[in-house]
PDB file of C-alpha atoms and ligand atoms in Angstrom:
ATOM      1  CA  UNK A  28       0.000   0.000   0.000  1.00 96.00           C
ATOM      2  CA  UNK A  29       1.030   3.621  -0.541  1.00 97.00           C
ATOM      3  CA  UNK A  30       0.546   6.326   2.050  1.00 98.00           C
ATOM      4  CA  UNK A  31       0.999   9.996   1.221  1.00 98.00           C
ATOM      5  CA  UNK A  32       2.100  12.120   4.151  1.00 98.00           C
ATOM      6  CA  UNK A  33       1.239  15.796   4.044  1.00 98.00           C
ATOM      7  CA  UNK A  34       2.232  18.099   6.864  1.00 98.00           C
ATOM      8  CA  UNK A  35       2.195  21.665   8.086  1.00 98.00           C
ATOM      9  CA  UNK A  36      -0.526  22.850   5.743  1.00 97.00           C
ATOM     10  CA  UNK A  37      -1.043  26.074   7.737  1.00 96.00           C
ATOM     11  CA  UNK A  38      -4.397  26.737   6.093  1.00 96.00           C
ATOM     12  CA  UNK A  39      -5.633  30.292   6.627  1.00 94.00           C
ATOM     13  CA  UNK A  40      -8.964  32.097   6.332  1.00 94.00           C
ATOM     14  CA  UNK A  41     -10.156  32.940   2.824  1.00 89.00           C
ATOM     15  CA  UNK A  42      -8.859  36.492   2.681  1.00 75.00           C
ATOM     16  CA  UNK A  43      -5.493  35.880   4.316  1.00 82.00           C
ATOM     17  CA  UNK A  44      -1.915  34.918   3.532  1.00 80.00           C
ATOM     18  CA  UNK A  45       0.039  32.819   5.989  1.00 82.00           C
ATOM     19  CA  UNK A  46       2.553  35.123   7.725  1.00 77.00           C
ATOM     20  CA  UNK A  47       1.439  37.774   5.231  1.00 71.00           C
ATOM     21  CA  UNK A  48       3.475  35.988   2.538  1.00 71.00           C
ATOM     22  CA  UNK A  49       2.366  32.486   1.615  1.00 78.00           C
ATOM     23  CA  UNK A  50      -0.896  31.570  -0.166  1.00 79.00           C
ATOM     24  CA  UNK A  51      -1.046  28.317   1.769  1.00 88.00           C
ATOM     25  CA  UNK A  52      -4.603  27.522   0.693  1.00 89.00           C
ATOM     26  CA  UNK A  53      -3.520  27.555  -2.941  1.00 84.00           C
ATOM     27  CA  UNK A  54      -0.508  25.436  -2.001  1.00 88.00           C
ATOM     28  CA  UNK A  55      -2.777  22.840  -0.415  1.00 93.00           C
ATOM     29  CA  UNK A  56      -5.084  22.841  -3.454  1.00 90.00           C
ATOM     30  CA  UNK A  57      -1.998  22.133  -5.607  1.00 88.00           C
ATOM     31  CA  UNK A  58      -0.890  19.374  -3.240  1.00 94.00           C
ATOM     32  CA  UNK A  59      -4.315  17.729  -3.334  1.00 95.00           C
ATOM     33  CA  UNK A  60      -4.290  17.807  -7.157  1.00 92.00           C
ATOM     34  CA  UNK A  61      -0.772  16.343  -7.124  1.00 93.00           C
ATOM     35  CA  UNK A  62      -1.755  13.434  -4.854  1.00 96.00           C
ATOM     36  CA  UNK A  63      -4.853  12.708  -6.930  1.00 95.00           C
ATOM     37  CA  UNK A  64      -2.689  12.557 -10.065  1.00 94.00           C
ATOM     38  CA  UNK A  65      -0.147  10.042  -8.678  1.00 96.00           C
ATOM     39  CA  UNK A  66      -0.116   6.632 -10.336  1.00 95.00           C
ATOM     40  CA  UNK A  67      -0.634   4.418  -8.447  1.00 96.00           C
ATOM     41  CA  UNK A  68      -2.800   6.700  -6.374  1.00 97.00           C
ATOM     42  CA  UNK A  69      -2.073   6.495  -2.621  1.00 98.00           C
ATOM     43  CA  UNK A  70      -4.447   4.337  -0.590  1.00 98.00           C
ATOM     44  CA  UNK A  71      -4.470   6.806   2.276  1.00 98.00           C
ATOM     45  CA  UNK A  72      -3.235  10.266   3.212  1.00 98.00           C
ATOM     46  CA  UNK A  73      -1.951  11.118   6.673  1.00 98.00           C
ATOM     47  CA  UNK A  74      -1.753  14.787   7.706  1.00 98.00           C
ATOM     48  CA  UNK A  75       0.691  15.259  10.564  1.00 98.00           C
ATOM     49  CA  UNK A  76      -0.405  18.528  12.129  1.00 98.00           C
ATOM     50  CA  UNK A  77      -0.325  22.301  11.787  1.00 98.00           C
ATOM     51  CA  UNK A  78      -3.351  21.727   9.609  1.00 98.00           C
ATOM     52  CA  UNK A  79      -4.371  25.347  10.127  1.00 98.00           C
ATOM     53  CA  UNK A  80      -2.395  28.422  11.079  1.00 96.00           C
ATOM     54  CA  UNK A  81      -4.520  29.717  13.981  1.00 96.00           C
ATOM     55  CA  UNK A  82      -6.976  26.909  14.737  1.00 97.00           C
ATOM     56  CA  UNK A  83     -10.085  28.985  13.972  1.00 97.00           C
ATOM     57  CA  UNK A  84     -13.413  27.508  12.855  1.00 98.00           C
ATOM     58  CA  UNK A  85     -13.162  29.336   9.540  1.00 97.00           C
ATOM     59  CA  UNK A  86      -9.721  27.881   8.874  1.00 97.00           C
ATOM     60  CA  UNK A  87     -11.003  24.358   9.552  1.00 98.00           C
ATOM     61  CA  UNK A  88     -13.927  25.002   7.218  1.00 97.00           C
ATOM     62  CA  UNK A  89     -11.500  26.001   4.443  1.00 96.00           C
ATOM     63  CA  UNK A  90      -9.398  22.918   5.276  1.00 97.00           C
ATOM     64  CA  UNK A  91     -12.472  20.686   5.009  1.00 97.00           C
ATOM     65  CA  UNK A  92     -13.382  22.227   1.667  1.00 96.00           C
ATOM     66  CA  UNK A  93      -9.865  21.707   0.278  1.00 96.00           C
ATOM     67  CA  UNK A  94      -9.506  18.144   1.584  1.00 97.00           C
ATOM     68  CA  UNK A  95     -12.924  17.205   0.177  1.00 96.00           C
ATOM     69  CA  UNK A  96     -11.203  17.185  -3.241  1.00 95.00           C
ATOM     70  CA  UNK A  97      -8.820  14.404  -2.152  1.00 97.00           C
ATOM     71  CA  UNK A  98      -9.712  11.027  -3.638  1.00 98.00           C
ATOM     72  CA  UNK A  99      -7.973   8.820  -0.999  1.00 98.00           C
ATOM     73  CA  UNK A 100      -9.218   8.964   2.610  1.00 98.00           C
ATOM     74  CA  UNK A 101      -7.327  11.392   4.837  1.00 98.00           C
ATOM     75  CA  UNK A 102      -6.465  11.036   8.547  1.00 98.00           C
ATOM     76  CA  UNK A 103      -5.668  14.107  10.643  1.00 98.00           C
ATOM     77  CA  UNK A 104      -3.691  14.760  13.818  1.00 98.00           C
ATOM     78  CA  UNK A 105      -3.211  18.247  15.283  1.00 98.00           C
ATOM     79  CA  UNK A 106      -0.034  20.352  15.597  1.00 98.00           C
ATOM     80  CA  UNK A 107       0.909  23.295  17.767  1.00 97.00           C
ATOM     81  CA  UNK A 108      -0.926  25.729  15.446  1.00 97.00           C
ATOM     82  CA  UNK A 109      -4.162  23.745  15.774  1.00 98.00           C
ATOM     83  CA  UNK A 110      -6.872  23.680  18.417  1.00 97.00           C
ATOM     84  CA  UNK A 111      -8.018  20.153  19.048  1.00 96.00           C
ATOM     85  CA  UNK A 112     -11.534  21.028  20.262  1.00 96.00           C
ATOM     86  CA  UNK A 113     -12.260  23.134  17.138  1.00 97.00           C
ATOM     87  CA  UNK A 114     -10.742  20.452  14.908  1.00 98.00           C
ATOM     88  CA  UNK A 115     -12.987  17.800  16.469  1.00 97.00           C
ATOM     89  CA  UNK A 116     -16.011  20.071  16.162  1.00 97.00           C
ATOM     90  CA  UNK A 117     -15.458  20.923  12.488  1.00 97.00           C
ATOM     91  CA  UNK A 118     -14.595  17.325  11.517  1.00 97.00           C
ATOM     92  CA  UNK A 119     -17.264  15.708  13.698  1.00 95.00           C
ATOM     93  CA  UNK A 120     -18.482  13.578  10.764  1.00 90.00           C
ATOM     94  CA  UNK A 121     -15.133  11.768  10.392  1.00 96.00           C
ATOM     95  CA  UNK A 122     -15.684   8.224  11.692  1.00 96.00           C
ATOM     96  CA  UNK A 123     -12.071   7.619  12.771  1.00 98.00           C
ATOM     97  CA  UNK A 124     -11.847  10.639  15.093  1.00 98.00           C
ATOM     98  CA  UNK A 125     -12.670  10.423  18.820  1.00 96.00           C
ATOM     99  CA  UNK A 126     -15.652  12.214  20.405  1.00 93.00           C
ATOM    100  CA  UNK A 127     -15.592  16.029  20.614  1.00 91.00           C
ATOM    101  CA  UNK A 128     -14.763  16.071  24.309  1.00 90.00           C
ATOM    102  CA  UNK A 129     -11.897  13.542  23.967  1.00 93.00           C
ATOM    103  CA  UNK A 130      -8.742  14.648  25.815  1.00 95.00           C
ATOM    104  CA  UNK A 131      -6.532  13.796  22.831  1.00 97.00           C
ATOM    105  CA  UNK A 132      -6.914  13.184  19.098  1.00 98.00           C
ATOM    106  CA  UNK A 133      -5.533   9.623  19.149  1.00 96.00           C
ATOM    107  CA  UNK A 134      -6.743   6.646  17.090  1.00 98.00           C
ATOM    108  CA  UNK A 135      -5.676   3.451  15.339  1.00 98.00           C
ATOM    109  CA  UNK A 136      -6.684   2.666  11.739  1.00 98.00           C
ATOM    110  CA  UNK A 137      -6.983  -1.083  11.236  1.00 97.00           C
ATOM    111  CA  UNK A 138      -8.283  -1.343   7.679  1.00 96.00           C
ATOM    112  CA  UNK A 139      -4.956  -1.416   5.780  1.00 97.00           C
ATOM    113  CA  UNK A 140      -2.080  -3.932   5.547  1.00 97.00           C
ATOM    114  CA  UNK A 141      -0.038  -1.364   7.496  1.00 98.00           C
ATOM    115  CA  UNK A 142      -1.632  -0.362  10.789  1.00 98.00           C
ATOM    116  CA  UNK A 143      -1.742   3.428  11.250  1.00 98.00           C
ATOM    117  CA  UNK A 144      -1.644   5.060  14.684  1.00 98.00           C
ATOM    118  CA  UNK A 145      -2.308   8.801  14.933  1.00 98.00           C
ATOM    119  CA  UNK A 146      -0.903  10.472  18.063  1.00 98.00           C
ATOM    120  CA  UNK A 147      -1.750  13.878  19.484  1.00 98.00           C
ATOM    121  CA  UNK A 148       1.403  15.508  20.910  1.00 98.00           C
ATOM    122  CA  UNK A 149      -0.015  19.005  21.363  1.00 98.00           C
ATOM    123  CA  UNK A 150      -0.143  21.159  24.490  1.00 97.00           C
ATOM    124  CA  UNK A 151      -2.853  23.854  24.269  1.00 96.00           C
ATOM    125  CA  UNK A 152      -1.480  27.415  23.958  1.00 94.00           C
ATOM    126  CA  UNK A 153       2.114  26.184  23.637  1.00 95.00           C
ATOM    127  CA  UNK A 154       4.384  25.459  20.700  1.00 95.00           C
ATOM    128  CA  UNK A 155       6.224  22.551  22.307  1.00 97.00           C
ATOM    129  CA  UNK A 156       4.643  19.102  22.472  1.00 98.00           C
ATOM    130  CA  UNK A 157       4.390  16.486  25.197  1.00 98.00           C
ATOM    131  CA  UNK A 158       4.171  12.717  25.567  1.00 98.00           C
ATOM    132  CA  UNK A 159       2.742  12.622  29.084  1.00 98.00           C
ATOM    133  CA  UNK A 160       2.145   9.482  31.128  1.00 98.00           C
ATOM    134  CA  UNK A 161      -1.440   9.152  29.905  1.00 98.00           C
ATOM    135  CA  UNK A 162      -0.366   9.325  26.240  1.00 98.00           C
ATOM    136  CA  UNK A 163       2.545   6.927  26.752  1.00 98.00           C
ATOM    137  CA  UNK A 164       0.192   4.425  28.365  1.00 98.00           C
ATOM    138  CA  UNK A 165      -2.336   4.780  25.533  1.00 98.00           C
ATOM    139  CA  UNK A 166       0.405   4.148  22.963  1.00 98.00           C
ATOM    140  CA  UNK A 167       1.823   1.188  24.894  1.00 98.00           C
ATOM    141  CA  UNK A 168      -1.673  -0.341  25.174  1.00 98.00           C
ATOM    142  CA  UNK A 169      -2.422   0.086  21.452  1.00 98.00           C
ATOM    143  CA  UNK A 170       0.925  -1.415  20.434  1.00 98.00           C
ATOM    144  CA  UNK A 171       0.465  -4.319  22.859  1.00 98.00           C
ATOM    145  CA  UNK A 172      -2.894  -5.172  21.243  1.00 98.00           C
ATOM    146  CA  UNK A 173      -1.403  -6.179  17.888  1.00 98.00           C
ATOM    147  CA  UNK A 174       2.280  -7.086  18.218  1.00 98.00           C
ATOM    148  CA  UNK A 175       2.341  -8.823  14.833  1.00 97.00           C
ATOM    149  CA  UNK A 176       0.833  -5.991  12.783  1.00 97.00           C
ATOM    150  CA  UNK A 177       3.413  -3.757  11.091  1.00 98.00           C
ATOM    151  CA  UNK A 178       2.615  -0.256  12.319  1.00 98.00           C
ATOM    152  CA  UNK A 179       3.319   3.315  11.276  1.00 98.00           C
ATOM    153  CA  UNK A 180       2.890   5.975  13.981  1.00 98.00           C
ATOM    154  CA  UNK A 181       2.307   9.551  12.849  1.00 98.00           C
ATOM    155  CA  UNK A 182       2.428  12.641  15.029  1.00 98.00           C
ATOM    156  CA  UNK A 183       3.342  16.323  14.825  1.00 98.00           C
ATOM    157  CA  UNK A 184       6.387  16.962  17.065  1.00 98.00           C
ATOM    158  CA  UNK A 185       9.419  14.775  16.257  1.00 98.00           C
ATOM    159  CA  UNK A 186      10.608  12.887  19.349  1.00 98.00           C
ATOM    160  CA  UNK A 187      14.296  13.480  18.543  1.00 97.00           C
ATOM    161  CA  UNK A 188      16.693  16.425  18.585  1.00 95.00           C
ATOM    162  CA  UNK A 189      16.924  17.948  15.098  1.00 95.00           C
ATOM    163  CA  UNK A 190      19.951  20.263  15.513  1.00 93.00           C
ATOM    164  CA  UNK A 191      17.923  23.270  14.330  1.00 92.00           C
ATOM    165  CA  UNK A 192      18.045  24.942  17.701  1.00 91.00           C
ATOM    166  CA  UNK A 193      15.051  27.251  17.598  1.00 88.00           C
ATOM    167  CA  UNK A 194      12.861  24.366  16.414  1.00 91.00           C
ATOM    168  CA  UNK A 195      14.237  22.083  19.134  1.00 93.00           C
ATOM    169  CA  UNK A 196      13.212  24.734  21.675  1.00 92.00           C
ATOM    170  CA  UNK A 197       9.636  24.051  20.562  1.00 94.00           C
ATOM    171  CA  UNK A 198      10.211  20.295  20.499  1.00 96.00           C
ATOM    172  CA  UNK A 199       8.653  17.305  22.237  1.00 98.00           C
ATOM    173  CA  UNK A 200       8.861  16.799  26.000  1.00 98.00           C
ATOM    174  CA  UNK A 201       8.890  13.108  26.907  1.00 98.00           C
ATOM    175  CA  UNK A 202      10.583  11.965  23.691  1.00 97.00           C
ATOM    176  CA  UNK A 203      13.032   9.751  25.587  1.00 97.00           C
ATOM    177  CA  UNK A 204      10.175   8.033  27.439  1.00 98.00           C
ATOM    178  CA  UNK A 205       8.371   7.465  24.174  1.00 98.00           C
ATOM    179  CA  UNK A 206      11.544   5.952  22.738  1.00 98.00           C
ATOM    180  CA  UNK A 207      11.551   3.357  25.540  1.00 98.00           C
ATOM    181  CA  UNK A 208       7.947   2.429  24.756  1.00 98.00           C
ATOM    182  CA  UNK A 209       8.519   2.129  21.007  1.00 98.00           C
ATOM    183  CA  UNK A 210      11.705   0.094  21.515  1.00 98.00           C
ATOM    184  CA  UNK A 211       9.633  -2.601  23.255  1.00 98.00           C
ATOM    185  CA  UNK A 212       7.379  -3.018  20.190  1.00 98.00           C
ATOM    186  CA  UNK A 213       9.293  -4.380  17.231  1.00 97.00           C
ATOM    187  CA  UNK A 214       6.354  -4.034  14.824  1.00 98.00           C
ATOM    188  CA  UNK A 215       6.769  -0.237  14.570  1.00 98.00           C
ATOM    189  CA  UNK A 216       8.248   0.360  11.120  1.00 98.00           C
ATOM    190  CA  UNK A 217       8.226   4.180  11.226  1.00 98.00           C
ATOM    191  CA  UNK A 218       7.458   7.208  13.373  1.00 98.00           C
ATOM    192  CA  UNK A 219       6.482   9.866  10.804  1.00 98.00           C
ATOM    193  CA  UNK A 220       6.411  13.466  12.035  1.00 98.00           C
ATOM    194  CA  UNK A 221       5.964  17.037  10.874  1.00 98.00           C
ATOM    195  CA  UNK A 222       6.634  20.396  12.591  1.00 97.00           C
ATOM    196  CA  UNK A 223      10.143  21.006  11.226  1.00 96.00           C
ATOM    197  CA  UNK A 224       9.148  21.835   7.615  1.00 96.00           C
ATOM    198  CA  UNK A 225      12.127  19.807   6.360  1.00 95.00           C
ATOM    199  CA  UNK A 226      12.835  16.115   5.635  1.00 96.00           C
ATOM    200  CA  UNK A 227      14.949  14.280   8.223  1.00 97.00           C
ATOM    201  CA  UNK A 228      15.607  10.621   9.134  1.00 97.00           C
ATOM    202  CA  UNK A 229      17.141   9.127  12.271  1.00 98.00           C
ATOM    203  CA  UNK A 230      17.555   5.678  13.832  1.00 98.00           C
ATOM    204  CA  UNK A 231      15.392   5.927  16.949  1.00 98.00           C
ATOM    205  CA  UNK A 232      13.689   3.519  19.347  1.00 98.00           C
ATOM    206  CA  UNK A 233      14.715   0.456  17.327  1.00 98.00           C
ATOM    207  CA  UNK A 234      13.014   1.850  14.240  1.00 98.00           C
ATOM    208  CA  UNK A 235      13.309   4.947  12.007  1.00 98.00           C
ATOM    209  CA  UNK A 236      11.831   8.314  12.882  1.00 98.00           C
ATOM    210  CA  UNK A 237      11.376  10.918  10.173  1.00 98.00           C
ATOM    211  CA  UNK A 238      10.039  14.371   9.421  1.00 98.00           C
ATOM    212  CA  UNK A 239       8.533  15.534   6.163  1.00 98.00           C
ATOM    213  CA  UNK A 240       8.674  18.748   4.105  1.00 96.00           C
ATOM    214  CA  UNK A 241       5.750  21.129   4.439  1.00 96.00           C
ATOM    215  CA  UNK A 242       3.108  21.657   1.790  1.00 94.00           C
ATOM    216  CA  UNK A 243       3.352  25.447   2.309  1.00 88.00           C
ATOM    217  CA  UNK A 244       6.891  26.720   3.020  1.00 85.00           C
ATOM    218  CA  UNK A 245      10.145  25.199   4.258  1.00 87.00           C
ATOM    219  CA  UNK A 246      12.387  26.159   7.186  1.00 88.00           C
ATOM    220  CA  UNK A 247      15.987  27.194   6.528  1.00 85.00           C
ATOM    221  CA  UNK A 248      18.575  24.497   7.272  1.00 89.00           C
ATOM    222  CA  UNK A 249      20.598  26.310   9.934  1.00 88.00           C
ATOM    223  CA  UNK A 250      22.714  24.232  12.283  1.00 92.00           C
ATOM    224  CA  UNK A 251      24.705  27.139  13.763  1.00 90.00           C
ATOM    225  CA  UNK A 252      22.343  27.600  16.691  1.00 86.00           C
ATOM    226  CA  UNK A 253      22.455  31.365  16.150  1.00 82.00           C
ATOM    227  CA  UNK A 254      19.273  32.130  14.256  1.00 74.00           C
ATOM    228  CA  UNK A 255      15.566  32.275  14.908  1.00 74.00           C
ATOM    229  CA  UNK A 256      12.637  31.724  12.582  1.00 75.00           C
ATOM    230  CA  UNK A 257      13.825  31.645   8.960  1.00 77.00           C
ATOM    231  CA  UNK A 258      11.850  30.639   5.888  1.00 77.00           C
ATOM    232  CA  UNK A 259      13.394  28.820   2.940  1.00 77.00           C
ATOM    233  CA  UNK A 260      11.912  29.055  -0.536  1.00 72.00           C
ATOM    234  CA  UNK A 261      12.616  25.379  -1.220  1.00 81.00           C
ATOM    235  CA  UNK A 262      10.288  23.024  -3.069  1.00 85.00           C
ATOM    236  CA  UNK A 263       7.152  21.813  -1.363  1.00 91.00           C
ATOM    237  CA  UNK A 264       6.748  18.048  -1.194  1.00 95.00           C
ATOM    238  CA  UNK A 265       4.666  15.091  -0.134  1.00 97.00           C
ATOM    239  CA  UNK A 266       6.294  12.060   1.444  1.00 97.00           C
ATOM    240  CA  UNK A 267       5.203   8.832  -0.149  1.00 98.00           C
ATOM    241  CA  UNK A 268       5.564   5.828   2.183  1.00 98.00           C
ATOM    242  CA  UNK A 269       5.372   2.619   0.169  1.00 98.00           C
ATOM    243  CA  UNK A 270       4.661  -0.503   2.217  1.00 98.00           C
ATOM    244  CA  UNK A 271       5.407  -3.974   0.905  1.00 95.00           C
ATOM    245  CA  UNK A 272       5.254  -7.054   3.112  1.00 89.00           C
ATOM    246  CA  UNK A 273       8.466  -8.416   1.583  1.00 92.00           C
ATOM    247  CA  UNK A 274      10.533  -5.239   1.323  1.00 93.00           C
ATOM    248  CA  UNK A 275       9.251  -3.181   4.229  1.00 96.00           C
ATOM    249  CA  UNK A 276       8.637   0.562   4.189  1.00 97.00           C
ATOM    250  CA  UNK A 277      10.339   2.712   1.543  1.00 97.00           C
ATOM    251  CA  UNK A 278       9.863   6.481   1.718  1.00 97.00           C
ATOM    252  CA  UNK A 279      10.080   8.777  -1.280  1.00 97.00           C
ATOM    253  CA  UNK A 280       9.827  12.537  -1.585  1.00 96.00           C
ATOM    254  CA  UNK A 281       7.362  13.532  -4.274  1.00 95.00           C
ATOM    255  CA  UNK A 282       7.759  17.219  -5.062  1.00 92.00           C
ATOM    256  CA  UNK A 283       4.666  19.254  -5.730  1.00 90.00           C
ATOM    257  CA  UNK A 284       5.127  20.954  -9.116  1.00 78.00           C
ATOM    258  CA  UNK A 285       5.219  24.729  -8.880  1.00 66.00           C
ATOM    259  CA  UNK A 286       1.872  26.163  -9.753  1.00 56.00           C
ATOM    260  CA  UNK A 287       1.361  28.298 -12.818  1.00 49.00           C
ATOM    261  CA  UNK A 288       1.489  31.404 -10.692  1.00 49.00           C
ATOM    262  CA  UNK A 289       5.028  30.576  -9.523  1.00 52.00           C
ATOM    263  CA  UNK A 290       6.207  29.767 -13.036  1.00 46.00           C
ATOM    264  CA  UNK A 291       4.716  33.037 -14.198  1.00 46.00           C
ATOM    265  CA  UNK A 292       6.690  34.908 -11.560  1.00 49.00           C
ATOM    266  CA  UNK A 293       9.975  33.401 -12.687  1.00 50.00           C
ATOM    267  CA  UNK A 294       9.363  33.466 -16.437  1.00 53.00           C
ATOM    268  CA  UNK A 295       8.421  37.099 -16.462  1.00 56.00           C
ATOM    269  CA  UNK A 296      11.725  38.223 -15.063  1.00 55.00           C
ATOM    270  CA  UNK A 297      14.046  39.920 -17.543  1.00 60.00           C
ATOM    271  CA  UNK A 298      17.729  38.957 -17.419  1.00 62.00           C
ATOM    272  CA  UNK A 299      18.487  42.166 -15.496  1.00 64.00           C
ATOM    273  CA  UNK A 300      15.697  41.592 -13.060  1.00 58.00           C
ATOM    274  CA  UNK A 301      16.801  38.018 -12.556  1.00 51.00           C
ATOM    275  CA  UNK A 302      20.306  39.168 -11.673  1.00 57.00           C
ATOM    276  CA  UNK A 303      18.999  41.756  -9.270  1.00 55.00           C
ATOM    277  CA  UNK A 304      16.686  39.175  -7.892  1.00 48.00           C
ATOM    278  CA  UNK A 305      19.518  36.766  -7.157  1.00 50.00           C
ATOM    279  CA  UNK A 306      21.492  39.537  -5.471  1.00 53.00           C
ATOM    280  CA  UNK A 307      18.665  40.217  -3.075  1.00 49.00           C
ATOM    281  CA  UNK A 308      18.330  38.367   0.160  1.00 41.00           C
ATOM    282  CA  UNK A 309      15.571  35.843   0.558  1.00 46.00           C
ATOM    283  CA  UNK A 310      13.289  38.132   2.541  1.00 48.00           C
ATOM    284  CA  UNK A 311      13.176  40.501  -0.431  1.00 53.00           C
ATOM    285  CA  UNK A 312      12.471  37.476  -2.567  1.00 52.00           C
ATOM    286  CA  UNK A 313       9.575  36.543  -0.335  1.00 54.00           C
ATOM    287  CA  UNK A 314       8.194  40.071  -0.541  1.00 58.00           C
ATOM    288  CA  UNK A 315       8.618  39.989  -4.327  1.00 58.00           C
ATOM    289  CA  UNK A 316       6.755  36.684  -4.498  1.00 58.00           C
ATOM    290  CA  UNK A 317       4.010  37.996  -2.265  1.00 58.00           C
ATOM    291  CA  UNK A 318       3.422  40.990  -4.530  1.00 60.00           C
ATOM    292  CA  UNK A 319       3.531  38.820  -7.642  1.00 56.00           C
ATOM    293  CA  UNK A 320       1.099  36.342  -6.118  1.00 54.00           C
ATOM    294  CA  UNK A 321      -1.214  39.223  -5.330  1.00 56.00           C
ATOM    295  CA  UNK A 322      -1.132  40.402  -8.930  1.00 54.00           C
ATOM    296  CA  UNK A 323      -1.388  37.089 -10.667  1.00 49.00           C
ATOM    297  CA  UNK A 324      -3.239  34.492  -8.736  1.00 46.00           C
ATOM    298  CA  UNK A 325      -6.730  35.628  -9.633  1.00 41.00           C
ATOM    299  CA  UNK A 326      -6.056  35.398 -13.370  1.00 40.00           C
ATOM    300  CA  UNK A 327      -4.510  31.952 -13.580  1.00 38.00           C
ATOM    301  CA  UNK A 328      -7.502  29.716 -13.092  1.00 36.00           C
ATOM    302  CA  UNK A 329      -6.402  28.359  -9.731  1.00 37.00           C
ATOM    303  CA  UNK A 330      -8.758  28.211  -6.816  1.00 35.00           C
ATOM    304  CA  UNK A 331      -8.984  31.966  -6.665  1.00 33.00           C
ATOM    305  CA  UNK A 332     -12.033  31.854  -4.423  1.00 32.00           C
ATOM    306  CA  UNK A 333      -9.728  30.459  -1.753  1.00 35.00           C
ATOM    307  CA  UNK A 334      -7.314  33.297  -2.167  1.00 33.00           C
ATOM    308  CA  UNK A 335      -8.762  36.766  -2.158  1.00 31.00           C
ATOM    309  CA  UNK A 336      -6.511  39.662  -1.430  1.00 30.00           C
TER     310      UNK A 336
HETATM  311 FE1  FE2 B 408       4.296  24.074  10.995  1.00 72.19          FE
HETATM  312 FE1  FE2 B 409       4.447  22.852  14.287  1.00 72.19          FE
END
C-alpha cells in the first residue's frame, strides 16, 4: 500500500496569507491535485499537524473544503498551530476521530495492511509538544494489542533532537520516554512526524523516525544555533511511504510541481531583473513573491475563491 504524508498545511482564512506571505490555501489545493494525479494513487493520506495556522473555525472550514477534493481517505492529527476542540467540532463527521470532548486526538486505523496510529502531541497554547504518562500508556496499550501488525505511527512533534536549535526549543517533551515504549514493540516500522518543515531521518527507538517537508513553506537548514525563525523558498513536497510485506517501508519525496502562478513569476523576469533578484536576500524574494502572487493568482484559473486579497 502507498501512504501519502502531508504536513504543516497552515491553512488560513479565505482572505489571508500565511505570515502575510504564503498563499497556503492555494498550495494545499496544488498538493491535493498532485496526490490525486499520482499513479498508483495512494491508498491513504496522513496529515501530521499544523493543519491550520490559527486553529479557527473558519480555517477548519476552508481545510475541510480543500480536503474534500482528495480522492484517498485522509487522517488528521493536530499540531501546535491547531486547536483540538475546534478540529474535532469541524470534523465531527469523520468516523475515525474520537468524540468532541476527547482529551486527545488519538486513534488506530486497522483497515490497511499497514496499521496506522495517529498520536496527538499538542499542548494547548504552547508550541512545544508532550508525551505525558497518559499518552505513553495509551500508545503502549495500542501497540500491545497487535504485536504482529506492522505499524506506522504519525504525530506532529518529532521525538528526537533535530539540531535546528530554535525548532528544538519548541520540540517534544517526553521523547526519551516514548523511545523506551517504542523500543519494546518491534512491529513499529516508522514514526512519521511534521513540525520542522524539512525532511529528516534518524535511527530511533529500534526503528526509524522521520520528518517531512511542508506543503506550504520550508524552514531554513541552519545548524549554527544562532538564528531564529527563517523561511526557505525550497520546493514543497509530499512524502510517499510505500509498504510492501516483503521489502518493508520505503519512503520517497514527491515534489509538488510549482503552480502556474510561480512559473509566471519566474518566467516574467528579464535577465536584469533576474540578476537583481539573485542579489537580493531571501526576505526581499519573499516580498517579491508575495506581490507577484497578489497580482497574478486571480487570473490563472487556480482556486482563486480560496485566495482573495
Ligand atoms: Fe508548521
Ligand atoms: Fe508545528
